Coordinates of C-alpha atoms in Angstrom, one line a residue:
M28 CA 27.7 19.6 13.0
T29 CA 25.8 21.5 10.3
E30 CA 22.3 20.5 9.6
S31 CA 21.3 20.3 6.0
K32 CA 18.0 19.3 4.5
L33 CA 18.4 16.3 2.2
E34 CA 16.7 16.3 -1.2
A35 CA 14.1 13.7 -2.0
Y36 CA 14.5 12.1 -5.4
Y37 CA 12.1 10.5 -7.8
G38 CA 9.1 12.4 -6.5
L39 CA 9.1 10.5 -3.2
P40 CA 8.0 12.2 0.1
T41 CA 10.8 13.9 2.1
E42 CA 9.5 12.6 5.5
V43 CA 10.2 8.8 5.8
K44 CA 7.4 6.9 7.6
F45 CA 7.3 3.2 8.6
C46 CA 4.2 1.1 9.2
A47 CA 3.5 0.4 12.9
R48 CA 3.0 -3.3 12.2
C49 CA 5.5 -4.2 9.5
V50 CA 8.7 -2.8 7.9
M51 CA 7.2 -1.1 4.9
S52 CA 8.0 2.6 4.4
N53 CA 6.5 5.3 2.4
Q54 CA 9.6 5.4 0.2
R55 CA 8.4 2.4 -1.9
P56 CA 6.6 3.8 -4.9
A57 CA 3.4 2.3 -6.2
S58 CA 3.1 1.0 -9.7
A59 CA 2.7 3.7 -12.3
V60 CA 2.8 4.2 -16.1
E61 CA 6.4 5.0 -16.6
F62 CA 6.2 6.8 -19.9
K63 CA 3.9 9.5 -18.3
H64 CA 6.5 10.4 -15.6
T65 CA 8.5 13.6 -15.7
I66 CA 11.3 14.8 -13.6
N67 CA 8.9 16.8 -11.4
S68 CA 6.0 14.3 -11.1
K69 CA 5.1 13.2 -7.6
K70 CA 4.9 9.4 -7.1
T71 CA 2.1 7.7 -5.3
T72 CA 3.4 5.7 -2.3
L73 CA 2.1 3.4 0.4
A74 CA -0.6 5.0 2.4
F75 CA -0.9 4.9 6.2
D76 CA -4.0 5.3 8.4
E77 CA -4.3 7.5 11.5
N78 CA -2.7 4.8 13.6
G79 CA 0.3 4.5 11.3
V80 CA -0.7 1.1 9.8
C81 CA -0.2 0.7 6.1
D82 CA -2.8 -0.4 3.5
A83 CA -1.2 -3.8 3.0
C84 CA -1.5 -4.6 6.7
R85 CA -5.2 -3.5 6.6
V86 CA -5.9 -5.8 3.7
A87 CA -4.2 -8.7 5.4
E88 CA -6.3 -8.0 8.5
Q89 CA -9.5 -8.1 6.3
K90 CA -8.5 -11.4 4.7
E91 CA -8.2 -13.1 8.1
K92 CA -11.8 -12.3 8.8
I93 CA -13.2 -14.0 5.6
D94 CA -15.4 -17.0 6.2
W95 CA -13.9 -19.2 3.5
K96 CA -16.5 -22.0 4.0
A97 CA -19.4 -19.7 3.4
R98 CA -17.6 -18.3 0.3
E99 CA -17.1 -21.8 -1.0
Q100 CA -20.8 -22.6 -0.5
E101 CA -21.7 -19.4 -2.4
L102 CA -19.4 -20.4 -5.3
V103 CA -20.9 -24.0 -5.4
A104 CA -24.4 -22.5 -5.4
L105 CA -23.5 -20.2 -8.3
L106 CA -21.9 -23.0 -10.3
D107 CA -24.9 -25.3 -9.7
Q108 CA -27.0 -22.8 -11.6
H109 CA -25.1 -23.4 -14.8

């Protein structure tokens, strides 16, 4: 079998990586201004940390640690000022 290197299209990275926690890959491009793209522009994709965990999983992890009762009390205190 001959080994040939496949071409990556749409400015995506050639090496496919998956998150260690979920099924997201680095082949999903992030939002961008479409009219500024050219055929040669590189697209920004999902980033991974040193452990192979994607940014989306990190944000979800942070949201689990939020003390919602304390946040609600802060909001009520702020609203009481007005």
